[in-house]
PDB file of C-alpha atoms and ligand atoms in Angstrom:
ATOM      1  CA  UNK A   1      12.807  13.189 -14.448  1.00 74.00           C
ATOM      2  CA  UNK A   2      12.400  14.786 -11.594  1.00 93.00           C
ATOM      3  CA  UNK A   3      12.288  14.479  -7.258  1.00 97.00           C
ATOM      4  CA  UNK A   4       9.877  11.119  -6.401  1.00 98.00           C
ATOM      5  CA  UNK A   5       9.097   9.223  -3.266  1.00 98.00           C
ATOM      6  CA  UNK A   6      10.400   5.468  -2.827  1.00 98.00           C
ATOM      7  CA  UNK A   7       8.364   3.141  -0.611  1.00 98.00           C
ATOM      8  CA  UNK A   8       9.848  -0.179   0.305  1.00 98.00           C
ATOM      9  CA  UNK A   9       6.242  -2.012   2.271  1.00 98.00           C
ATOM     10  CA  UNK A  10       8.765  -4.630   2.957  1.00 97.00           C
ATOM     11  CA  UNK A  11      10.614  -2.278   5.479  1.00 98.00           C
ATOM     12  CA  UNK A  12       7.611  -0.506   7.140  1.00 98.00           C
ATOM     13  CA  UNK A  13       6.877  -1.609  10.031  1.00 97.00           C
ATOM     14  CA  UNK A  14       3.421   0.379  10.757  1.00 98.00           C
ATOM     15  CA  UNK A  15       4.981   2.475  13.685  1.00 98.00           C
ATOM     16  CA  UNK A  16       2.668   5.668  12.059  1.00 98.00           C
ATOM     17  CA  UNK A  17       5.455   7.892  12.969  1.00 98.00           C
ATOM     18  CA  UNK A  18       5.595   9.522   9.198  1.00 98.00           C
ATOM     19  CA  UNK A  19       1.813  10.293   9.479  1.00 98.00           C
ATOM     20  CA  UNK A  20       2.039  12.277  12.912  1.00 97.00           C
ATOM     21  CA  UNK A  21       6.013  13.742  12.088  1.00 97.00           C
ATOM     22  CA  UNK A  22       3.749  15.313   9.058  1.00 98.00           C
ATOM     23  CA  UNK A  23       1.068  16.430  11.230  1.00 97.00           C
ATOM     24  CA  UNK A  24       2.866  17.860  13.501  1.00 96.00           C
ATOM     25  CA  UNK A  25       5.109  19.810  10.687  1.00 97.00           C
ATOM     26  CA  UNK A  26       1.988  21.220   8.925  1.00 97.00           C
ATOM     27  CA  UNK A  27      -0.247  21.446  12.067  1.00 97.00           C
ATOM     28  CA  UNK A  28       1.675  23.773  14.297  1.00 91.00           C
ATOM     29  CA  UNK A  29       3.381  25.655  11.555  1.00 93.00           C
ATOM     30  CA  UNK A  30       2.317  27.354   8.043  1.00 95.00           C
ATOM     31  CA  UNK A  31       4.972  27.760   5.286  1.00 97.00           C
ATOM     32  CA  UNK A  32       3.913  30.421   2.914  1.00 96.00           C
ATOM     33  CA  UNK A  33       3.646  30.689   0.614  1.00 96.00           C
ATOM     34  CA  UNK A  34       4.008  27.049   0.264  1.00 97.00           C
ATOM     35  CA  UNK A  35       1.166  25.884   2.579  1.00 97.00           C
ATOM     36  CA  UNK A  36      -0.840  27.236   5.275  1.00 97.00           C
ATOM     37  CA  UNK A  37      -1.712  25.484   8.575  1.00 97.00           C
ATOM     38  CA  UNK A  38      -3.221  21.953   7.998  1.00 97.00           C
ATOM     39  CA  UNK A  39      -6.071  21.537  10.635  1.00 96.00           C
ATOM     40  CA  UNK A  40      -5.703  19.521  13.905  1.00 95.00           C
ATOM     41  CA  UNK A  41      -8.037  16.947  12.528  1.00 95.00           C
ATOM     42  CA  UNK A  42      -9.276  15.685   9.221  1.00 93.00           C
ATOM     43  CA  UNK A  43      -6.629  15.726   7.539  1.00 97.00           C
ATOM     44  CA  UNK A  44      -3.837  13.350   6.884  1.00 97.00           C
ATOM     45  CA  UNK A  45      -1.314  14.530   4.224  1.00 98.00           C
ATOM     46  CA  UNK A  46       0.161  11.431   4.838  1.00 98.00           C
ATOM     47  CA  UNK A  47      -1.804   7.913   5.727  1.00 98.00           C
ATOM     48  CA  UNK A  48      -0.580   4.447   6.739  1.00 98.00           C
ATOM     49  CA  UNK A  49      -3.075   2.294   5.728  1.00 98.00           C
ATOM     50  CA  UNK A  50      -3.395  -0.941   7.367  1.00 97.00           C
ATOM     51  CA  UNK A  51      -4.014  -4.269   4.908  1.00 96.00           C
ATOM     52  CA  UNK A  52      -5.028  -7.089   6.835  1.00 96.00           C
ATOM     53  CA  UNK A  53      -5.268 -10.292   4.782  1.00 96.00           C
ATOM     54  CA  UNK A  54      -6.730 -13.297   5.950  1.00 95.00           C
ATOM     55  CA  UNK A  55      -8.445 -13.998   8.913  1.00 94.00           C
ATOM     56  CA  UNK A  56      -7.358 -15.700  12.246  1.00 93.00           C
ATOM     57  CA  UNK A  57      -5.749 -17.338  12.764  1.00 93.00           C
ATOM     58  CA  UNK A  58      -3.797 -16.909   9.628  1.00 95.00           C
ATOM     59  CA  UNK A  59      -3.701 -12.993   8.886  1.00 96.00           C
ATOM     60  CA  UNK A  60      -1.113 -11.137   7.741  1.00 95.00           C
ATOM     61  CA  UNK A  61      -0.857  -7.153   8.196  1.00 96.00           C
ATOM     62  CA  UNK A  62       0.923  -4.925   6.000  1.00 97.00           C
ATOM     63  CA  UNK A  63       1.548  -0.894   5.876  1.00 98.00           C
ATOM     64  CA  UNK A  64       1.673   0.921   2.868  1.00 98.00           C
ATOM     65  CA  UNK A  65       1.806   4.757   3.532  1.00 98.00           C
ATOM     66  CA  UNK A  66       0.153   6.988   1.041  1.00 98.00           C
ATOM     67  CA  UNK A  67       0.305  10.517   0.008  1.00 98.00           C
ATOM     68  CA  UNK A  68       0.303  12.709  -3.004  1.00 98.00           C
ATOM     69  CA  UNK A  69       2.036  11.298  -6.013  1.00 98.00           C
ATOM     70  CA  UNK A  70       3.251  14.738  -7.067  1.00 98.00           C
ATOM     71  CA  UNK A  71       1.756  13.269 -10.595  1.00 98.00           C
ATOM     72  CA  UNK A  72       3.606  13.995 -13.846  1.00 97.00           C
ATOM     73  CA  UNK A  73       0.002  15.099 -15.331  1.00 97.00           C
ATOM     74  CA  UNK A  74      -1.906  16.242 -12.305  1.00 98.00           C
ATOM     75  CA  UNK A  75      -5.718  16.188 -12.395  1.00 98.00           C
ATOM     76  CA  UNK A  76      -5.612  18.630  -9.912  1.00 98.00           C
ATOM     77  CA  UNK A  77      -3.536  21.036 -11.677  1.00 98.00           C
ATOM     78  CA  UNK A  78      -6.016  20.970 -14.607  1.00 97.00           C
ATOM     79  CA  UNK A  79      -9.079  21.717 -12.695  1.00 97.00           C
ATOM     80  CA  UNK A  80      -7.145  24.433 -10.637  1.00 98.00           C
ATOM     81  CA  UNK A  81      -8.231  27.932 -11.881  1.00 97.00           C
ATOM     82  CA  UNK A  82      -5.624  31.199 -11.895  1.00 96.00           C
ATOM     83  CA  UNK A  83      -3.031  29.031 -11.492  1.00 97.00           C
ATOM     84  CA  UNK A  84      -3.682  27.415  -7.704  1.00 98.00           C
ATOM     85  CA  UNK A  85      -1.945  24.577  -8.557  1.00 98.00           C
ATOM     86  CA  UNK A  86       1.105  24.355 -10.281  1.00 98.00           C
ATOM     87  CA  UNK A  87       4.485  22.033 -10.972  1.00 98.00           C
ATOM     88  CA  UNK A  88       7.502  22.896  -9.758  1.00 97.00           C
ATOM     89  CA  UNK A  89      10.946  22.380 -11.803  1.00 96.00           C
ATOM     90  CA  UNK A  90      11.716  19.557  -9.320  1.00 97.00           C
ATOM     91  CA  UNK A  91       8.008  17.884 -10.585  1.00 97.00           C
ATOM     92  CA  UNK A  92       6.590  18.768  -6.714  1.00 98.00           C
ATOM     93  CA  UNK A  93       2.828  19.805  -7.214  1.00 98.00           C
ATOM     94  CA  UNK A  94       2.115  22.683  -4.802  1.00 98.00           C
ATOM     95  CA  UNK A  95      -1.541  23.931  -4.095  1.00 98.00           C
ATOM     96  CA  UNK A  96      -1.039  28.165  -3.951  1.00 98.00           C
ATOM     97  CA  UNK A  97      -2.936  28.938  -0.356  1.00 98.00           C
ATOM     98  CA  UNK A  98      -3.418  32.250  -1.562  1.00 97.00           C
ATOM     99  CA  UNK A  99      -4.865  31.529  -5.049  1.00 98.00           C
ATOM    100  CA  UNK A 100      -6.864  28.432  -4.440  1.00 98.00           C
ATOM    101  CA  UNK A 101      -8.760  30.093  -1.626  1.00 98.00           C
ATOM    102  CA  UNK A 102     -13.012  28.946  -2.582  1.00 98.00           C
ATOM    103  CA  UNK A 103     -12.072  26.067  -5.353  1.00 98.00           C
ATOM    104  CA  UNK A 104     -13.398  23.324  -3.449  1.00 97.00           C
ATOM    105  CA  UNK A 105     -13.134  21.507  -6.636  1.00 97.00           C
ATOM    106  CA  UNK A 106      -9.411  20.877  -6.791  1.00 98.00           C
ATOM    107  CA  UNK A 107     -10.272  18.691  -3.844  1.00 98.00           C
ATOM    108  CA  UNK A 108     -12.763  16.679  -5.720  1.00 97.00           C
ATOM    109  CA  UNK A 109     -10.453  16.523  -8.984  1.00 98.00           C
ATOM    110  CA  UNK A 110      -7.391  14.005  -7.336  1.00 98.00           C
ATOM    111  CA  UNK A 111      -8.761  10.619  -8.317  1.00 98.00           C
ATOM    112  CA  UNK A 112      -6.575   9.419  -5.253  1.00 98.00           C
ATOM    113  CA  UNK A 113      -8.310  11.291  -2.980  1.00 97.00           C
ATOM    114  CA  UNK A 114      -4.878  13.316  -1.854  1.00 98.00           C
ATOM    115  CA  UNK A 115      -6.569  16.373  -1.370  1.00 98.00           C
ATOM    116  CA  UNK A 116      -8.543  18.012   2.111  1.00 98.00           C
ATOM    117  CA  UNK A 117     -10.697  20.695   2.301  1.00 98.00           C
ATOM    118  CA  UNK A 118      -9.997  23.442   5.232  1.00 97.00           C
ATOM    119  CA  UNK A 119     -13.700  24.535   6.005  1.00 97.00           C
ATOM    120  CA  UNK A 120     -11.751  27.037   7.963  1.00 96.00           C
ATOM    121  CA  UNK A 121      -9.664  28.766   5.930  1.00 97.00           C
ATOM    122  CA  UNK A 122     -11.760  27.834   2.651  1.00 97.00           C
ATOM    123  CA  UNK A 123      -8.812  25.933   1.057  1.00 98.00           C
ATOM    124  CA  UNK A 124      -8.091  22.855  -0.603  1.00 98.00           C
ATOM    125  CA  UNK A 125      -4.685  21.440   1.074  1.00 98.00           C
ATOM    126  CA  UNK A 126      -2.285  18.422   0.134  1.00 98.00           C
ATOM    127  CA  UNK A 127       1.240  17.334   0.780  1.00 98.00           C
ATOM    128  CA  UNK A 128       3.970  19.936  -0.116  1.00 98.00           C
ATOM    129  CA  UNK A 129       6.469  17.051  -0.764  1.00 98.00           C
ATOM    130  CA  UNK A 130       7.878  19.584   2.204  1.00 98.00           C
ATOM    131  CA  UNK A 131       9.433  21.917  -0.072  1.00 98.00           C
ATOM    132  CA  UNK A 132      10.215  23.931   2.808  1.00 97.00           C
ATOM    133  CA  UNK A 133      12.169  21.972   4.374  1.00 97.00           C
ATOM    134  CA  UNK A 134      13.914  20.982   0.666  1.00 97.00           C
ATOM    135  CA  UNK A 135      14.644  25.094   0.437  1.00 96.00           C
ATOM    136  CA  UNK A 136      16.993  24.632   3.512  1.00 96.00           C
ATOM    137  CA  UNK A 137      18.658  21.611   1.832  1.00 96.00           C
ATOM    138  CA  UNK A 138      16.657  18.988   3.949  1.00 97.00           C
ATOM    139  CA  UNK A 139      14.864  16.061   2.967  1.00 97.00           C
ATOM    140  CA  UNK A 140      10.574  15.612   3.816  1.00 98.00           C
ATOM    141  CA  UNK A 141       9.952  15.246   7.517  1.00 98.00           C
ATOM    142  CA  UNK A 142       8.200  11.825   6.597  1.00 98.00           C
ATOM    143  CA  UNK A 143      11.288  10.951   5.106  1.00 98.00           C
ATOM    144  CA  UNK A 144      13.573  12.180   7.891  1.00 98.00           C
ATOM    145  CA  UNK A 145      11.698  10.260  10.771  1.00 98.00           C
ATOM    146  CA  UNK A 146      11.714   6.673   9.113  1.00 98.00           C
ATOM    147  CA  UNK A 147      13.249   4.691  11.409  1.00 97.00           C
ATOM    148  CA  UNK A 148      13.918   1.760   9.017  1.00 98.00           C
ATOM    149  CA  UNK A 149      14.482   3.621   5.724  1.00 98.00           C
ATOM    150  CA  UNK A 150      11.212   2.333   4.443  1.00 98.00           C
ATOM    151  CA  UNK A 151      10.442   5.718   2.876  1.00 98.00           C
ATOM    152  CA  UNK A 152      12.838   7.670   0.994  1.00 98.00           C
ATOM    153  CA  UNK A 153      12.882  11.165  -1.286  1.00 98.00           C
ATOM    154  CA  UNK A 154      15.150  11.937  -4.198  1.00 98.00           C
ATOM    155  CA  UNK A 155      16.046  12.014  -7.767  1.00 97.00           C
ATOM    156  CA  UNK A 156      14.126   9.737 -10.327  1.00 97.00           C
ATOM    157  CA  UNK A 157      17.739   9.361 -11.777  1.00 96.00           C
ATOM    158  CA  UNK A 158      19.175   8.292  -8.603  1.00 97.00           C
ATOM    159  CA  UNK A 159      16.945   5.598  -8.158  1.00 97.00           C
ATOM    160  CA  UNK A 160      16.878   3.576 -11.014  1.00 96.00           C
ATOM    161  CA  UNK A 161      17.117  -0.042  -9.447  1.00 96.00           C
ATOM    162  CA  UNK A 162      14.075   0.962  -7.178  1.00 98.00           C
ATOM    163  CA  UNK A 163      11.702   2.309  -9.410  1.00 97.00           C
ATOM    164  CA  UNK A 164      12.518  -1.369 -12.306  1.00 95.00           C
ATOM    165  CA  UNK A 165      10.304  -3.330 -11.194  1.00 92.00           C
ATOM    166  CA  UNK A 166       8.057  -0.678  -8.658  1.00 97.00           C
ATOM    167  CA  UNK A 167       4.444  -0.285  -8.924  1.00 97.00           C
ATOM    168  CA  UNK A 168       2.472   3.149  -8.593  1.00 98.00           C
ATOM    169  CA  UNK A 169      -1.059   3.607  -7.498  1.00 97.00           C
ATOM    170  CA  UNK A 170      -3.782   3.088 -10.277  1.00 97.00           C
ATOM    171  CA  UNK A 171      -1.617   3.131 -13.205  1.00 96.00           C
ATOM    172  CA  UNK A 172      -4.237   3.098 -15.896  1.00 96.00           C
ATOM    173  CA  UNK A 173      -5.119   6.599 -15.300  1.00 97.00           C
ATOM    174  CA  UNK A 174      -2.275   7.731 -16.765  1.00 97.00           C
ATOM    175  CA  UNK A 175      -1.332  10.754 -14.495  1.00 98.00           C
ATOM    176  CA  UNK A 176       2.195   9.354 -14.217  1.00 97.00           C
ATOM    177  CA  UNK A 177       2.437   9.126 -10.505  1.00 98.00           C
ATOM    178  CA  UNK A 178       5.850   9.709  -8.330  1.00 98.00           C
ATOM    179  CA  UNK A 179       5.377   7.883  -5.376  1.00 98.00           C
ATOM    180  CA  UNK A 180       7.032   4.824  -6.419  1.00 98.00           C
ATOM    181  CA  UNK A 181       6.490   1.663  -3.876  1.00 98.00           C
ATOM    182  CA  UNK A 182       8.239  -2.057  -3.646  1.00 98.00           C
ATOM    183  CA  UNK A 183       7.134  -5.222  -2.329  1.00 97.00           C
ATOM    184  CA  UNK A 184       3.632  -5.097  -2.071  1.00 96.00           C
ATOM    185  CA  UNK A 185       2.867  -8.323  -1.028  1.00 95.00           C
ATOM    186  CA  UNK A 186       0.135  -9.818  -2.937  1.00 95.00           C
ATOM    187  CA  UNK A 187      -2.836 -12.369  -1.580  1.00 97.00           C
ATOM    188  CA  UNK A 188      -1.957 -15.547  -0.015  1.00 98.00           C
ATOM    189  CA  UNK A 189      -4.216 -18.928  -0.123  1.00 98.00           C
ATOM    190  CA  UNK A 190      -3.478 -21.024   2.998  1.00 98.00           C
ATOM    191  CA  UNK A 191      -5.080 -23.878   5.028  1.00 98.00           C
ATOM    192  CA  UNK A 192      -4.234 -26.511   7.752  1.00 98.00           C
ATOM    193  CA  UNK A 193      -4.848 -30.354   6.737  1.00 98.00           C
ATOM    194  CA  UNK A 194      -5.290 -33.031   9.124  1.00 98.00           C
ATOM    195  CA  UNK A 195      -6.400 -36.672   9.549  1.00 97.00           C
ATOM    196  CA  UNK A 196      -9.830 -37.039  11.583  1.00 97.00           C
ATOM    197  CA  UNK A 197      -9.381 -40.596  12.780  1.00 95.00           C
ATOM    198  CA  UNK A 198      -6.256 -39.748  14.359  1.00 94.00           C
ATOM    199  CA  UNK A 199      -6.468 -36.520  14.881  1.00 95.00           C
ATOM    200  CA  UNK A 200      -3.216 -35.576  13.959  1.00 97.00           C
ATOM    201  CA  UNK A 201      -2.116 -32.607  11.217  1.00 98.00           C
ATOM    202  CA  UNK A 202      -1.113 -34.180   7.958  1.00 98.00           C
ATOM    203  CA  UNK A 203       2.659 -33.285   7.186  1.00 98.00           C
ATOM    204  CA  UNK A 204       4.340 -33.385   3.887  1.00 98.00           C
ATOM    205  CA  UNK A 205       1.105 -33.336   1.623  1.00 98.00           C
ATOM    206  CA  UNK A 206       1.449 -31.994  -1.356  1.00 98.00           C
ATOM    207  CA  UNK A 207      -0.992 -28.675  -2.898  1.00 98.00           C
ATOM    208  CA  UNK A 208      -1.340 -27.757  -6.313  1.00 98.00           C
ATOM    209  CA  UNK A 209      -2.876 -24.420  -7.040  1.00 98.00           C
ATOM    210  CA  UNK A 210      -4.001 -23.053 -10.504  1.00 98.00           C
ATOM    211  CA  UNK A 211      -5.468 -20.045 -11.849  1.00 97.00           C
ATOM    212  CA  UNK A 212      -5.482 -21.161 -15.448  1.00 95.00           C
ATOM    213  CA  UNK A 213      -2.484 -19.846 -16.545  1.00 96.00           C
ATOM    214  CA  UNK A 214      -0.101 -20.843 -14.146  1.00 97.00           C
ATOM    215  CA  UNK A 215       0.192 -22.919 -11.628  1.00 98.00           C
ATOM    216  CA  UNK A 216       2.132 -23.133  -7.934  1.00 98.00           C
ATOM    217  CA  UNK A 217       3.205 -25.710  -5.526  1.00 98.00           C
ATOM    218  CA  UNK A 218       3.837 -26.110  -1.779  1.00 98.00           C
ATOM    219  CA  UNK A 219       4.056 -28.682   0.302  1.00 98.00           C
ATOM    220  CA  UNK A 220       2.307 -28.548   4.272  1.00 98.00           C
ATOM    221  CA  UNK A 221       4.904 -28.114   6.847  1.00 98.00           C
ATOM    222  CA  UNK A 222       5.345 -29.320  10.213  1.00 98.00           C
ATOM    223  CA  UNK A 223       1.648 -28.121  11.772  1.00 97.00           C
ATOM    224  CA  UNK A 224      -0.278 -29.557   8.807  1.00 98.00           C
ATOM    225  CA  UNK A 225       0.297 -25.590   7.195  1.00 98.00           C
ATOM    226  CA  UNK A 226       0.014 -25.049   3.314  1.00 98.00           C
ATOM    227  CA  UNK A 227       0.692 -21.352   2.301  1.00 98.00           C
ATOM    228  CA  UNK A 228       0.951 -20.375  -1.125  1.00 98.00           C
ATOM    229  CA  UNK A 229       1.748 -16.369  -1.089  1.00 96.00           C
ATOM    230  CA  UNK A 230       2.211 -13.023  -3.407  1.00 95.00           C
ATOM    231  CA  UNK A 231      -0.833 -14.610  -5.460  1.00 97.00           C
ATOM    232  CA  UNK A 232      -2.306 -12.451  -7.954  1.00 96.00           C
ATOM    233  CA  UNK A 233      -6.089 -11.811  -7.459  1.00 96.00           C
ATOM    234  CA  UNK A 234      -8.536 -14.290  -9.233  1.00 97.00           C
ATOM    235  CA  UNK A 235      -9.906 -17.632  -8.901  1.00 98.00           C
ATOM    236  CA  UNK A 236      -8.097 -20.313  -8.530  1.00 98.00           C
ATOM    237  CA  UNK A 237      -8.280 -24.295  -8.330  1.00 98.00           C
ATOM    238  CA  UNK A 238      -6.648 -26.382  -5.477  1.00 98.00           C
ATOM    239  CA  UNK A 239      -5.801 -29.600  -4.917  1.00 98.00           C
ATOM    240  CA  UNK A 240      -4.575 -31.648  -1.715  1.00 98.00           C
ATOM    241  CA  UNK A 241      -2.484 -35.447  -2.177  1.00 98.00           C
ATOM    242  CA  UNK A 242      -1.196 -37.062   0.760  1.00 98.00           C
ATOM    243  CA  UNK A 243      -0.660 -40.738   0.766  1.00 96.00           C
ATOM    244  CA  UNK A 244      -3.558 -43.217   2.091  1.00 96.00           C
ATOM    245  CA  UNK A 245      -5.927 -40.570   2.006  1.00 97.00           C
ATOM    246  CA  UNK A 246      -8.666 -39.124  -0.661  1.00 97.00           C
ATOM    247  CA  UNK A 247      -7.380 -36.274  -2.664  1.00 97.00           C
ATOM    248  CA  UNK A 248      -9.295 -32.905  -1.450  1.00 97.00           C
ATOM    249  CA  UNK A 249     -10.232 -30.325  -4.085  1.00 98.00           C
ATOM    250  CA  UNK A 250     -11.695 -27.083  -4.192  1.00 98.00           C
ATOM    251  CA  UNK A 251     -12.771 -24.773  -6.956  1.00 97.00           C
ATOM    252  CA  UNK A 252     -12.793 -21.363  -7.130  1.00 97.00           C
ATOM    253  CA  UNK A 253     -11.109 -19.825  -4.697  1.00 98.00           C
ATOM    254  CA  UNK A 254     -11.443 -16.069  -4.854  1.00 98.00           C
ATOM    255  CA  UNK A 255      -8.542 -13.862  -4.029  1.00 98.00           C
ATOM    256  CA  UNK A 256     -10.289 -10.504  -5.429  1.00 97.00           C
ATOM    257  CA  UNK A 257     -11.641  -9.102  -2.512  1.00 95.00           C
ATOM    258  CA  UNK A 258      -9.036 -10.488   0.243  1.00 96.00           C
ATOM    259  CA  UNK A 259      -6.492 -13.268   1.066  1.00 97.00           C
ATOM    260  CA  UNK A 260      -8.078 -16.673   1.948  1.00 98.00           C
ATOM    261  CA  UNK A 261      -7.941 -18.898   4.604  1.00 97.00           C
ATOM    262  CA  UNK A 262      -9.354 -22.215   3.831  1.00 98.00           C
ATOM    263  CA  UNK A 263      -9.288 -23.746   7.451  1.00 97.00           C
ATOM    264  CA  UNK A 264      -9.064 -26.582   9.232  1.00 97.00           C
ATOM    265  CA  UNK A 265      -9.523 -29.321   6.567  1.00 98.00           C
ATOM    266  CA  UNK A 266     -10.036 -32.978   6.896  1.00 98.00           C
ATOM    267  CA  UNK A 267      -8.832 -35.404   5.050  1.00 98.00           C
ATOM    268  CA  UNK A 268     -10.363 -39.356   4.600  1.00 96.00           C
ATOM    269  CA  UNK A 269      -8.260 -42.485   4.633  1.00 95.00           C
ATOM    270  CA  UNK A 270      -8.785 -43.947   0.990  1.00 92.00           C
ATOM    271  CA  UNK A 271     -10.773 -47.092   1.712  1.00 85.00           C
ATOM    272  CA  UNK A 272      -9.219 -50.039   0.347  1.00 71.00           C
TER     273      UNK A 272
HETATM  274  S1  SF4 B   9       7.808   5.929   9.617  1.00 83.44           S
HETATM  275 FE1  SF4 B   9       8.560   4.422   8.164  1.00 83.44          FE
HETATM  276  S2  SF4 B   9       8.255   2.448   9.177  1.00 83.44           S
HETATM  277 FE2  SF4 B   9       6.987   3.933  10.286  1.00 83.44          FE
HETATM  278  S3  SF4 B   9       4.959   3.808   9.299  1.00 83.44           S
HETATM  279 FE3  SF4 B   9       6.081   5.443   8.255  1.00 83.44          FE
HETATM  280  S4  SF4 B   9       7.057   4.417   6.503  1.00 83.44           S
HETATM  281 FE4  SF4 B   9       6.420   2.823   7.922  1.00 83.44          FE
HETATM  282  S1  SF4 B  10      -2.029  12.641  -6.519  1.00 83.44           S
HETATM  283 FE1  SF4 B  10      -3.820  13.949  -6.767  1.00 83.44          FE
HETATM  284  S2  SF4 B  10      -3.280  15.799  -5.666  1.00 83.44           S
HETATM  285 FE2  SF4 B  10      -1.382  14.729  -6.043  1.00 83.44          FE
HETATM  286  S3  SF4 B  10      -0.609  15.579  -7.971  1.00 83.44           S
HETATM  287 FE3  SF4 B  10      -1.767  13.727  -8.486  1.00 83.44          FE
HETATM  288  S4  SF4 B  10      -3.798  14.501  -8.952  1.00 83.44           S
HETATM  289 FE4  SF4 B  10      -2.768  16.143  -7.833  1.00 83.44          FE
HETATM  290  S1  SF4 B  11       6.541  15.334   2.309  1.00 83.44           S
HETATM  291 FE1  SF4 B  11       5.966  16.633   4.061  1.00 83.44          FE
HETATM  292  S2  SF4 B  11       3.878  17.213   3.585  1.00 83.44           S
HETATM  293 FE2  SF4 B  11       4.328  15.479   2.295  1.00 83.44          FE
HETATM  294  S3  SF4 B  11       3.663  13.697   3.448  1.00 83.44           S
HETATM  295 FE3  SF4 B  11       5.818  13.987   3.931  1.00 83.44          FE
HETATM  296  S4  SF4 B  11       5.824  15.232   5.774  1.00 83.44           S
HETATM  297 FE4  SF4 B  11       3.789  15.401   4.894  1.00 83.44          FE
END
């Protein structure tokens, strides 16, 4: 146990303001023997990435802000020589500027790709989990600009609730990571269905998706909409049934790569 970010996605609203609060705490400043000056550009200790799923006109955007994970087992601690990287008693994973001066390849040992090189000063560089700040009693500057709470810094202990039921990034390498997030939302299928002949949407029909091993159901709303969301990614079966017209089916519907929009799709009148 030990200090950890929380991430609620559901809260962040994409407003950047962690990624240039830690900019401008690491850009204009250095903390040594914590961390020297971060360069103006090419760096981004912190990074909202933007997820856009879908395309238009059904997309949905999410944020999901990423920085080190202050791992339990750090990769980059291991391929650190001298002892440029090292864990704190809190679990924070600090890069020494002094002693990691020329090992370009701490940078290339962080599977996430956490870590910058500083052609300038000749240094690999990384979030400090701001333990400057934490030496005055004050929580990460990323933390303390969050308007909405959507990021948040403390003891593993403390947050028990959060972390049931969190996901970390790429789990299967076994680093134990301690940026903890919530409510990722997962892919969506979706797809408008209308009648041809009259031109109008279709309300009320009812959509049956399957992946094989489980299955979901929605019914379209008011503009014809069907949206079936927080899918995992796969393939997947679906199939349209409104009354008086031909059932509509498609087959493998893949969710691995992005979210999917099936379109505008027309439904026949069942001939009598
Ligand atoms: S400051 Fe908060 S709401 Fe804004 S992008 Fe960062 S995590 Fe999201
Ligand atoms: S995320 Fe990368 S840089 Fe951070 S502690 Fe883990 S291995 Fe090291
Ligand atoms: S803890 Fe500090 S160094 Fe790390 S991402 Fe937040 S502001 Fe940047």
């Amino acid at each position: 146990m030990g200090k950890a970010f929380f991430i609620d996605v559901a809260k962040c609203s994409g407003c950047y303001n962690c990624q240039f609060a830690c900019k401008e705490e690491h850009c204009t400043n250095e903390w040594l023997p914590i961390a020297a000056k971060q360069p103006m550009t090419g760096q981004f200790w912190l990074k909202v990435e933007e997820h856009v799923e879908g395309t238009k006109p059904m997309v949905r955007i999410h944020y999901i802000p990423v920085l080190c994970n202050h791992c339990k087992n750090p990769a980059c601690l291991k391929a650190a020589k001298n002892g440029a990287v090292y864990k704190r008693e809190d679990g924070l994973v600090i890069i020494d500027p002094e002693k990691a001066v020329g090992q370009k390849e701490i940078v290339d040992a962080c599977p996430y790709g956490n870590i910058y090189w500083n052609e300038e000063l000749n240094l690999p560089q990384k979030c400090t989990g701001c333990a400057h700040l934490l030496a005055e009693g004050r929580v990460p500057r990323c933390v303390d600009v969050c308007h909405t709470g959507a990021i948040r810094f403390g003891d593993e202990e403390d947050f028990d609730d959060f972390i049931d039921g969190a996901t970390v990034r790429m789990p299967e390498l076994g680093l134990g990571p301690k940026v903890y997030y919530r409510n990722i939302p997962g892919r969506f299928i979706a797809g408008t269905v209308y009648d041809p002949e009259e031109e109008e949407v279709i309300k009320g029909a009812k959509c049956h998706l399957t992946n094989g091993t489980k299955t979901w159901d929605a019914e379209t709303d008011a503009f014809g909409d069907f949206w079936f969301r927080d899918l995992p990614r796969g393939l997947f079966a679906l199939t349209v049934e409104a009354e008086g017209f031909d059932e509509l089916q498609f087959q493998e519907i893949d969710t691995k790569g992005n979210s999917i929009n099936l379109g505008d799709q027309p439904m026949n009148r069942r001939k009598a």
